[in-house]
Short mmCIF file of C-alpha atoms in Angstrom, two decimals:
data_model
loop_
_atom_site.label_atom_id
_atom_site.label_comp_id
_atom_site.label_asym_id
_atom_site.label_seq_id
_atom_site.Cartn_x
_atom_site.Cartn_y
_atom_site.Cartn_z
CA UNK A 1 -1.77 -16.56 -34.97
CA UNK A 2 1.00 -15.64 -33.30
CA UNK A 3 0.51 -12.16 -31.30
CA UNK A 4 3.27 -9.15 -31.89
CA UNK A 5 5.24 -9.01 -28.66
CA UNK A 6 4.23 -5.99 -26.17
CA UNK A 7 6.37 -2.90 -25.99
CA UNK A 8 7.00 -1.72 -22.81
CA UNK A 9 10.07 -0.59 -20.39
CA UNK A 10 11.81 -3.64 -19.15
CA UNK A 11 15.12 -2.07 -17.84
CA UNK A 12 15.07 -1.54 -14.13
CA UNK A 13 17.43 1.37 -14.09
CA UNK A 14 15.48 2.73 -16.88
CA UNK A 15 12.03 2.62 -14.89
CA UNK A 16 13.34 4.29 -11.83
CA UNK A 17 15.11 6.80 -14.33
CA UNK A 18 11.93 7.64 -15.96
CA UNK A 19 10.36 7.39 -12.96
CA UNK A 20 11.72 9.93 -10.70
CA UNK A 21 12.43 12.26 -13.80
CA UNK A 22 8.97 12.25 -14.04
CA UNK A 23 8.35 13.38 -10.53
CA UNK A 24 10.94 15.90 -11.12
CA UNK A 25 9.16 17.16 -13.97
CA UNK A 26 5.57 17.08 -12.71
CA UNK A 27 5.98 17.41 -9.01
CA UNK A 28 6.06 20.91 -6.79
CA UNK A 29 9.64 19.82 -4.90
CA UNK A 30 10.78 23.20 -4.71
CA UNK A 31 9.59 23.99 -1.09
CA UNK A 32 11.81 20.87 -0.01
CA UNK A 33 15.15 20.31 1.19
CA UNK A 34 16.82 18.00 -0.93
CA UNK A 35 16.24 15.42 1.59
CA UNK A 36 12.72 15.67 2.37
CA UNK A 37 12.44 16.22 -1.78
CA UNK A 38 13.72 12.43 -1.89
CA UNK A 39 11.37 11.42 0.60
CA UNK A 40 8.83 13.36 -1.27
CA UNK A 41 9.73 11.66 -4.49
CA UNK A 42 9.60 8.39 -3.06
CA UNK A 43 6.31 8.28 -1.73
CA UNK A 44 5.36 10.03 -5.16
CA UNK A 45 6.40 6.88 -6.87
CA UNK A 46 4.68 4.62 -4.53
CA UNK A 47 1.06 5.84 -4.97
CA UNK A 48 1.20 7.30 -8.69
CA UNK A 49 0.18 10.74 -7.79
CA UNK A 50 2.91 14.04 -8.46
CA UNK A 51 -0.35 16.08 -6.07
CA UNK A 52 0.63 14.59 -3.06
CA UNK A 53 3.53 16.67 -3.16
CA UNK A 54 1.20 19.59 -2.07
CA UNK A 55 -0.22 17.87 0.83
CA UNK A 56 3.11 16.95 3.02
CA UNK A 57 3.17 18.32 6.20
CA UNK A 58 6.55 18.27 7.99
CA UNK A 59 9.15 19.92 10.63
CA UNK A 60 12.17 21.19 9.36
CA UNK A 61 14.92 18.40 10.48
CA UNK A 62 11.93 15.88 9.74
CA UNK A 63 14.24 14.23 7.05
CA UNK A 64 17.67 15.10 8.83
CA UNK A 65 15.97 13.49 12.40
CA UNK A 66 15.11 10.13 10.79
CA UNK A 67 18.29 10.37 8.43
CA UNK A 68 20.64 10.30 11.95
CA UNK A 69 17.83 7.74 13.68
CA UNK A 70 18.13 5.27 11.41
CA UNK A 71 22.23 5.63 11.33
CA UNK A 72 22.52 5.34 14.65
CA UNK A 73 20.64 1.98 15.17
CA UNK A 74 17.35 2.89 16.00
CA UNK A 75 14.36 0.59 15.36
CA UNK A 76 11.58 1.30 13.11
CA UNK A 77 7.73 0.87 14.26
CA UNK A 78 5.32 0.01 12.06
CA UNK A 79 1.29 -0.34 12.87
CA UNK A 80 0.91 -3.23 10.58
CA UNK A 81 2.71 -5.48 8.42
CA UNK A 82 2.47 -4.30 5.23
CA UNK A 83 4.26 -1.24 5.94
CA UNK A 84 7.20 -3.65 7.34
CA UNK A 85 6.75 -5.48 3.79
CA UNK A 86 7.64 -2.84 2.06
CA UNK A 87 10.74 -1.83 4.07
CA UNK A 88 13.69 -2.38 1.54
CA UNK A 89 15.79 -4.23 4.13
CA UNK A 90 19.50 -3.77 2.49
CA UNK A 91 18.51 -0.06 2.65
CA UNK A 92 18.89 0.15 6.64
CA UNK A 93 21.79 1.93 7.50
CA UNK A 94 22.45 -0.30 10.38
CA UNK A 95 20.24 -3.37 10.08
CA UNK A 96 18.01 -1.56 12.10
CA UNK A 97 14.94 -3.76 13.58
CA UNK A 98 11.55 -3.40 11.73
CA UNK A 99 8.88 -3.78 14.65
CA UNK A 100 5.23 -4.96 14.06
CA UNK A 101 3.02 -5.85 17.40
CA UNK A 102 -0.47 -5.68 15.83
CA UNK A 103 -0.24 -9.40 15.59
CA UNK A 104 1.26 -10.38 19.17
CA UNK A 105 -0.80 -12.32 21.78
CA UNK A 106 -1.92 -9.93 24.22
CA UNK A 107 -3.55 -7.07 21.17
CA UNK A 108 -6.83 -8.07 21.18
CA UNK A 109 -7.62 -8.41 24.83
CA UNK A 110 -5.76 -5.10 25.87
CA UNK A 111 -7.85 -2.94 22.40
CA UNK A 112 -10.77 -4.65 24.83
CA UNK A 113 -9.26 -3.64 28.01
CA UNK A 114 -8.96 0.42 26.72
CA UNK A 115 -11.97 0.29 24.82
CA UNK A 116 -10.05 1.28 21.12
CA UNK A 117 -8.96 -0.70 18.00
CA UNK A 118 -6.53 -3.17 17.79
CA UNK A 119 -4.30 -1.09 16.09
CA UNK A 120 -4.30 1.64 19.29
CA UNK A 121 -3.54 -1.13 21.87
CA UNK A 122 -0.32 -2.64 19.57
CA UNK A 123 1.03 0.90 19.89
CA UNK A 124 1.32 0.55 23.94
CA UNK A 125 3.86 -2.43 23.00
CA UNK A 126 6.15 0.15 21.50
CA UNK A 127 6.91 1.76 24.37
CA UNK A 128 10.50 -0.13 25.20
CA UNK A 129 11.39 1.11 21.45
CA UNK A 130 10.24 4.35 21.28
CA UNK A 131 12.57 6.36 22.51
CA UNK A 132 14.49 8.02 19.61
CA UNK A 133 12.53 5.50 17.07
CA UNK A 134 11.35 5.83 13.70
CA UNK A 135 7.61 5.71 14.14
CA UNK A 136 5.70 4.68 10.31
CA UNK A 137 1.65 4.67 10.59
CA UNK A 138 0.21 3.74 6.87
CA UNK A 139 -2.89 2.66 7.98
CA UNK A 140 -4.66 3.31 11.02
CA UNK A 141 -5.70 6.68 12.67
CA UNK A 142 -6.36 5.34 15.74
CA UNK A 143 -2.58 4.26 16.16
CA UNK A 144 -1.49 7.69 15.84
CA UNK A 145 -4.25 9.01 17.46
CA UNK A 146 -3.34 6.93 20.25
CA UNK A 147 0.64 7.16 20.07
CA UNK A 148 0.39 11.36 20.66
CA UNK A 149 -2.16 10.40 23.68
CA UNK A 150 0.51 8.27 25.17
CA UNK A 151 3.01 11.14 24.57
CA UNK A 152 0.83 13.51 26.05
CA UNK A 153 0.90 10.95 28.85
CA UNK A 154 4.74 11.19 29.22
CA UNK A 155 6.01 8.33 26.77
CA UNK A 156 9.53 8.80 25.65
CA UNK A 157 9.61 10.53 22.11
CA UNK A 158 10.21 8.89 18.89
CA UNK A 159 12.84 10.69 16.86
CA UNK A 160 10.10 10.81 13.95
CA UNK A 161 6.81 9.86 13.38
CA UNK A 162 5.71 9.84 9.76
CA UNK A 163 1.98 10.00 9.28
CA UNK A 164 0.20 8.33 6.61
CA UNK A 165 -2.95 7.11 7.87
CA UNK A 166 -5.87 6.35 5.32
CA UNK A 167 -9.27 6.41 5.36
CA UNK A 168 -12.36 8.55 5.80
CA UNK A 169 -12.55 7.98 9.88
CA UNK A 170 -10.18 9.70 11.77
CA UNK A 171 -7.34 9.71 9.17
CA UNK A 172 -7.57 13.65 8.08
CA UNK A 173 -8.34 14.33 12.39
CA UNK A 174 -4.81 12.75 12.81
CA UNK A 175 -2.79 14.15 10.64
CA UNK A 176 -3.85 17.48 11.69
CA UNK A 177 -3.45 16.92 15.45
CA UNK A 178 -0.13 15.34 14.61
CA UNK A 179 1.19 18.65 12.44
CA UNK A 180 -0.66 20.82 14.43
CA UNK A 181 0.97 19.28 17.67
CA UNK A 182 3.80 17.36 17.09
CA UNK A 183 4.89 16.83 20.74
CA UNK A 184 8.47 17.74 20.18
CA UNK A 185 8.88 15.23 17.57
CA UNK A 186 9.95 15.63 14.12
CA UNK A 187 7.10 14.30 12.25
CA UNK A 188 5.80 14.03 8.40
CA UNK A 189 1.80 13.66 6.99
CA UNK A 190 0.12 13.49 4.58
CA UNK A 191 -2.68 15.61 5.17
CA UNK A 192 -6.03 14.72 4.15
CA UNK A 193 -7.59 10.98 3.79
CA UNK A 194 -4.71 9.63 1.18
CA UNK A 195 -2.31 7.75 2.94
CA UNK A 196 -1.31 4.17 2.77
CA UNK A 197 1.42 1.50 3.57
CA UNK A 198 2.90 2.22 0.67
CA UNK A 199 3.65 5.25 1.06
CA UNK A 200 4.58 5.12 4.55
CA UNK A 201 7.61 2.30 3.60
CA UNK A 202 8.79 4.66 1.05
CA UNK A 203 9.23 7.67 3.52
CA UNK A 204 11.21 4.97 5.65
CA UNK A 205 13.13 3.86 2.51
CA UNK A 206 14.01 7.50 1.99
CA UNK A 207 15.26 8.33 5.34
CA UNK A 208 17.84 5.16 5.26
CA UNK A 209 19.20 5.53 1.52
CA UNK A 210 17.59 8.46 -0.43
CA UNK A 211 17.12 7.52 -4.28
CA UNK A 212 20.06 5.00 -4.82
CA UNK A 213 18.40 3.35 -7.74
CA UNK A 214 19.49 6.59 -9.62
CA UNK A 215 22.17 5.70 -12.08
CA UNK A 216 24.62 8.89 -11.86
CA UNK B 1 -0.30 20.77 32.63
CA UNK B 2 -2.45 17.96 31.73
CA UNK B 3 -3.79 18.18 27.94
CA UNK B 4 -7.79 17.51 27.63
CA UNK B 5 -7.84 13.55 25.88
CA UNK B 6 -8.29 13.61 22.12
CA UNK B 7 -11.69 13.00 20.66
CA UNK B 8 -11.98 10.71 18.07
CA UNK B 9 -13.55 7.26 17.23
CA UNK B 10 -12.67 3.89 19.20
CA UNK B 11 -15.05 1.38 18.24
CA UNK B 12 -13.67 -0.85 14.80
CA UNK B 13 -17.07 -1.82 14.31
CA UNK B 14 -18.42 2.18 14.12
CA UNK B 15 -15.21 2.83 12.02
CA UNK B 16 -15.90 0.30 9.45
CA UNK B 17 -19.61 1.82 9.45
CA UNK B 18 -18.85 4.79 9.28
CA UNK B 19 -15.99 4.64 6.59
CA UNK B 20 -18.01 2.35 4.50
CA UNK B 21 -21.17 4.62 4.98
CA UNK B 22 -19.07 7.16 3.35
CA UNK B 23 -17.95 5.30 0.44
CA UNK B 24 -22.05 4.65 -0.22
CA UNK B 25 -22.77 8.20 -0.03
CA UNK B 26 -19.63 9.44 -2.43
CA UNK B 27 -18.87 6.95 -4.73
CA UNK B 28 -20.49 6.28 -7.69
CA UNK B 29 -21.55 2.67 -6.99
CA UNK B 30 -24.00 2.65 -9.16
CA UNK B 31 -22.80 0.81 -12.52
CA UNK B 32 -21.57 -2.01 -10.69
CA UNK B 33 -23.39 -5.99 -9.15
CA UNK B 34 -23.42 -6.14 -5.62
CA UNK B 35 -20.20 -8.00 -5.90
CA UNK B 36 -18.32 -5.54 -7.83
CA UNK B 37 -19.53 -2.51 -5.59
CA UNK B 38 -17.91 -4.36 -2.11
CA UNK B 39 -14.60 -5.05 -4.29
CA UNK B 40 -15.03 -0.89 -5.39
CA UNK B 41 -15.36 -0.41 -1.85
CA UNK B 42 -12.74 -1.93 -0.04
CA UNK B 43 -10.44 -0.47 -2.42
CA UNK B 44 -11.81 2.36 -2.46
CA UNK B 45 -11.44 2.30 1.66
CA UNK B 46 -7.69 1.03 1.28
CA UNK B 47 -6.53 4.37 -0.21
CA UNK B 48 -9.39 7.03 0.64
CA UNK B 49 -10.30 8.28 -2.48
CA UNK B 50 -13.73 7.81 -3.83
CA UNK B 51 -13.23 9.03 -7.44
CA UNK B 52 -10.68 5.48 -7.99
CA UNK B 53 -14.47 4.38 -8.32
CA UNK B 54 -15.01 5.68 -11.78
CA UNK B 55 -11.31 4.03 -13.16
CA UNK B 56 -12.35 0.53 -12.52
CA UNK B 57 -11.91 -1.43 -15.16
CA UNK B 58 -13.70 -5.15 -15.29
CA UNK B 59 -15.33 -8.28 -16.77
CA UNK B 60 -18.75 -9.13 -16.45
CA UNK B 61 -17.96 -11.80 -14.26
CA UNK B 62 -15.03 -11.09 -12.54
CA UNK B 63 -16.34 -11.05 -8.94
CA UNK B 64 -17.73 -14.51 -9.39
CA UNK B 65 -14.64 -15.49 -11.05
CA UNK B 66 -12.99 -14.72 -8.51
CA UNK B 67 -15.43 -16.10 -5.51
CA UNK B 68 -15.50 -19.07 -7.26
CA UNK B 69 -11.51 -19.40 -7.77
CA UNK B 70 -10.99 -19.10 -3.75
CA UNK B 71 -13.95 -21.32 -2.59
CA UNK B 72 -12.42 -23.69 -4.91
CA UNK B 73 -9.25 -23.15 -2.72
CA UNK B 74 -7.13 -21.81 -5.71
CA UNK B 75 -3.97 -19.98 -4.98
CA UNK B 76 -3.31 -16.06 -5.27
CA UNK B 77 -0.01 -15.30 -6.90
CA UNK B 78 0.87 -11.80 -5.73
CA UNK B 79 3.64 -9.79 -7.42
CA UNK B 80 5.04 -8.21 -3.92
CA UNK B 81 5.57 -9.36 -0.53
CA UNK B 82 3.68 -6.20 0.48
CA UNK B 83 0.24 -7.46 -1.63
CA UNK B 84 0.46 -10.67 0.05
CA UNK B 85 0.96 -8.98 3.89
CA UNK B 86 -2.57 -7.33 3.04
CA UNK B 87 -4.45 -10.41 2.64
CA UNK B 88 -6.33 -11.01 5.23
CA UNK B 89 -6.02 -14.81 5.83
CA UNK B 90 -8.78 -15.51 8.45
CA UNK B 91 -11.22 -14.22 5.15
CA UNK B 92 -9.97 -16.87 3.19
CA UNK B 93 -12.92 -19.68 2.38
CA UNK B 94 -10.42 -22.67 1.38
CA UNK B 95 -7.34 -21.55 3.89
CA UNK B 96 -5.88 -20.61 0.12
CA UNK B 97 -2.31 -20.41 -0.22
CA UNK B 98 -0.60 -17.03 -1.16
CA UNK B 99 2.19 -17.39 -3.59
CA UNK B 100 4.94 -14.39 -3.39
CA UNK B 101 7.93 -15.52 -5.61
CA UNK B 102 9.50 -12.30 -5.84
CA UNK B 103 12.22 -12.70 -3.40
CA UNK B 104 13.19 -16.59 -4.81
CA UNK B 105 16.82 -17.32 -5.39
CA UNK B 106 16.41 -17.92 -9.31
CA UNK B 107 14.85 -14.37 -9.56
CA UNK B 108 17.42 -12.22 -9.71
CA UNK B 109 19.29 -14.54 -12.77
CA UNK B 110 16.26 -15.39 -14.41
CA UNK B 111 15.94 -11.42 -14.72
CA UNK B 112 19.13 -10.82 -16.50
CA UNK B 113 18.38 -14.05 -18.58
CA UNK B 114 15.31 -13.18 -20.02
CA UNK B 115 16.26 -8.98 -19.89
CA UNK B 116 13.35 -7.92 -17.53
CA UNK B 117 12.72 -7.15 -14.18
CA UNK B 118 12.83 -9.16 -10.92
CA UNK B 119 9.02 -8.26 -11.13
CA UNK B 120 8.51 -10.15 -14.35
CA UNK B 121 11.17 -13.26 -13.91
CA UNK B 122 9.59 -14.05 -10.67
CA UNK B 123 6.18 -14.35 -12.27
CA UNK B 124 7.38 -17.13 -14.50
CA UNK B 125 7.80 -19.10 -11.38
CA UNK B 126 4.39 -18.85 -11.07
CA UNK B 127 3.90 -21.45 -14.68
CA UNK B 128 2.80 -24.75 -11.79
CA UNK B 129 0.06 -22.78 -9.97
CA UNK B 130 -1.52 -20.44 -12.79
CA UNK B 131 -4.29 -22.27 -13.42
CA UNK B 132 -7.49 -21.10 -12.49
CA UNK B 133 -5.80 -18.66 -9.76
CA UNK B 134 -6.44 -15.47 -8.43
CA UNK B 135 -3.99 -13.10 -9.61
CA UNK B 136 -2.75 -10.04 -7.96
CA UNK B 137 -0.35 -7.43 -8.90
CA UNK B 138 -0.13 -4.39 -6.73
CA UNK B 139 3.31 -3.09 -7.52
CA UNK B 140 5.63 -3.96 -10.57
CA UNK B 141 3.62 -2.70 -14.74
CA UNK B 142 6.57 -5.31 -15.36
CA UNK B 143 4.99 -8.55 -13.50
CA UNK B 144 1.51 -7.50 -15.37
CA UNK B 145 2.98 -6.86 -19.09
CA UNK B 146 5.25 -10.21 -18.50
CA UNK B 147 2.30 -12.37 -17.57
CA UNK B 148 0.52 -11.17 -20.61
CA UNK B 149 3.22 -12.37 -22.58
CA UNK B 150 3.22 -15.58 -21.17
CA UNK B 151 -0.36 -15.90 -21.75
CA UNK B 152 0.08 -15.17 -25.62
CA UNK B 153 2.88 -18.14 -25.20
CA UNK B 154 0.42 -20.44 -23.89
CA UNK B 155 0.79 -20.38 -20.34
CA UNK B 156 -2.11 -21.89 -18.19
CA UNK B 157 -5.05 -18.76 -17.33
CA UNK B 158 -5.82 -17.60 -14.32
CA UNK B 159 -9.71 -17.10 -13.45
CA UNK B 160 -9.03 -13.35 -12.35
CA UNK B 161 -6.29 -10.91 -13.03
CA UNK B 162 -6.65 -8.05 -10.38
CA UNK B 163 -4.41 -5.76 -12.52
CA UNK B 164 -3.29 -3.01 -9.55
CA UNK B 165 0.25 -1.63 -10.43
CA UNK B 166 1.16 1.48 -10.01
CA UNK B 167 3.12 4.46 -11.00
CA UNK B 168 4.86 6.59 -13.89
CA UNK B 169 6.19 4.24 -16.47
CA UNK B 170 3.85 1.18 -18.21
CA UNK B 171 1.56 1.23 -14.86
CA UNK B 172 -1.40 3.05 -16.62
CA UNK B 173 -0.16 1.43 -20.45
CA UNK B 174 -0.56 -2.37 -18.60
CA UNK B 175 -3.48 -1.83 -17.14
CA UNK B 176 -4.75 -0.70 -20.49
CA UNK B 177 -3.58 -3.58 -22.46
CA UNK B 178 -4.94 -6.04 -19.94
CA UNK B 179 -8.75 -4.23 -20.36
CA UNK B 180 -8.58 -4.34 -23.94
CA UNK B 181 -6.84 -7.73 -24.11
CA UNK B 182 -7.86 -9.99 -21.13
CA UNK B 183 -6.82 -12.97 -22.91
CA UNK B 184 -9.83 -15.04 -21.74
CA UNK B 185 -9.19 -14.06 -18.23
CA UNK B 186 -11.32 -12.17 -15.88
CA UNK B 187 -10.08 -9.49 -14.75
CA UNK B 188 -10.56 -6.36 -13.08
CA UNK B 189 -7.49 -3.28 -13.44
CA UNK B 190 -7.59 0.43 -11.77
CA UNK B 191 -6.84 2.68 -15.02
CA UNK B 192 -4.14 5.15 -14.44
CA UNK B 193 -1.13 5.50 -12.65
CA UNK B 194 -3.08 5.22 -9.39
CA UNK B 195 -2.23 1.76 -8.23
CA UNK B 196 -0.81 -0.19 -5.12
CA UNK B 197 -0.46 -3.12 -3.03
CA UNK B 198 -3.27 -2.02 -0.37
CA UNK B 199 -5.30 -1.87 -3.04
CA UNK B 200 -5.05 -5.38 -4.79
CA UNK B 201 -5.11 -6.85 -0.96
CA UNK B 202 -8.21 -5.06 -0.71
CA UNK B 203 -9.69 -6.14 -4.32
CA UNK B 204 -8.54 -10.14 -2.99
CA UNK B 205 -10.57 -10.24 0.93
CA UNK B 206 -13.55 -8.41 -1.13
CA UNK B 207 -13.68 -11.33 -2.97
CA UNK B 208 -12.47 -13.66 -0.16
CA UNK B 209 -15.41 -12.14 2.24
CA UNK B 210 -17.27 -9.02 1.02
CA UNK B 211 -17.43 -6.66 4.08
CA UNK B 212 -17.98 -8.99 7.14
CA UNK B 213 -17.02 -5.76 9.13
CA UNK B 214 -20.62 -4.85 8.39
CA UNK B 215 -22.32 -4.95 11.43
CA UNK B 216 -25.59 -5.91 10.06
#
């Protein structure tokens, strides 16, 4: 018995197409600019859900601060590696460097040494990059919990810090102190406990080439 | 001016408890063997949202499929370099390997040869090490629908299809197609177009190691 072959969308242009009409269609993108509506349609397509759309916190040259980061060379932090997985590499304006410390020698001993997570302590190893960076959390509250207490502490700023946390510890808390308190950065969050990687590499893949996979 | 420091929790070992606490008090856990309910819960802890609970999709013996497949030190093909950058190796019983063919030179030809996606050539590359495998798609309804063909061709099975993909067009139609049609294969799939790479990771180190953040 030989099985009919499956039906099912295998033109790449044709998925995004679909895709981000879709998004169009469903998704409340009216409040953006048309930048930060790309960066809201990306991480749309990343996580399956047009709602989010109605949870995005975010200063008004959010998109336009990362947008002129990421052209000018500036490096991108990540707090863990699956957000710098899903960094679309021939995106980068500049072939800006994607940074990841979570994994480097000295982590575990110094999250000891300040009595937080792992993921808090990699954030101190940012501080040669920060200054005018591109700052992407998608998974842990305490790193942006503890990146705004070493900007309250005088670290230099990060152009833009987007903030997509997860989780049902401290990811909602974060959010909030990060839109209610940006620190003179440009910032975007997700409020609430949604969040993710994902959607965290598709804000960054927004800022350095908007929806290219849009056939005009 | 100094600010007053932020309050929120430090300790990974009360975050896990707490996070996972929550999960036990607002998911429905209930239909599910002990197995099952840590694989709901780490997913359900990878994206925050309890309700993905009540869209899980599974065989009877899925969990100890998959158990079985990595203490057997079986391979887990993962559709994105962003699933694989999840998995938490240290978990892993046999020191498994984790296959990410994706980005292989052939991929982008083989694509245009057979008139797919990169998604779906790249999982043909997978033919050598399907057998008895752990397989986990977090991304690409393409890589899914296209190993389901190659299954009705004849192509070795996996033990366990973790069907994760995600997003507007043939996420939620390949996730249905793999429930009603498992082809012999375990398998557990999130129904919808809620989807993504955290969460296959998280569906794979449940299986690799339960919740070992437990403090018990």
């Amino acid at each position: 018995m030989t099985r009919p072959p499956l039906r099912y969308e295998r033109d790449p242009a044709s998925i995004y197409r679909q895709s981000f009409a879709t998004v169009e269609k469903e998704a409340r993108l009216d409040r953006f600019t048309p930048g930060m509506a790309q960066l809201a349609t990306r991480v749309i397509h990343a996580c399956g859900m047009v709602e989010v759309a109605d949870r995005l916190a975010f200063s008004g040259e959010a998109f336009a601060a990362g947008e002129a980061a990421l052209a000018a060379g500036k490096p991108i932090l990540c707090d863990c590696e699956m957000v710098g997985a899903g960094i679309i590499r021939r995106y980068l304006p500049a072939g800006n460097e994607v940074i990841v410390t979570l994994n480097e020698a000295g982590v575990p001993d110094r999250a000891r040494d300040i009595g937080n997570t792992r993921s808090a302590a990699a954030v101190e190893l940012w501080a040669d990059h920060l200054d005018g960076a591109v700052v992407a959390i998608g998974n842990a509250p305490t790193a942006l919990f503890h990146l705004l207490e070493l900007l309250d502490a005088g670290a230099p700023k990060p152009a833009l810090i987007l903030g997509f946390p997860v989780g049902f510890v401290g990811a909602a808390e974060s959010k909030a102190e990060l839109a209610n308190n940006p620190r003179g950065c440009d910032f975007v969050a997700l409020r609430g406990r949604r969040g993710g990687s994902a959607m965290a590499s598709a804000a960054v893949n927004a800022l350095a080439a908007g929806l290219p996979e849009v056939v005009q």
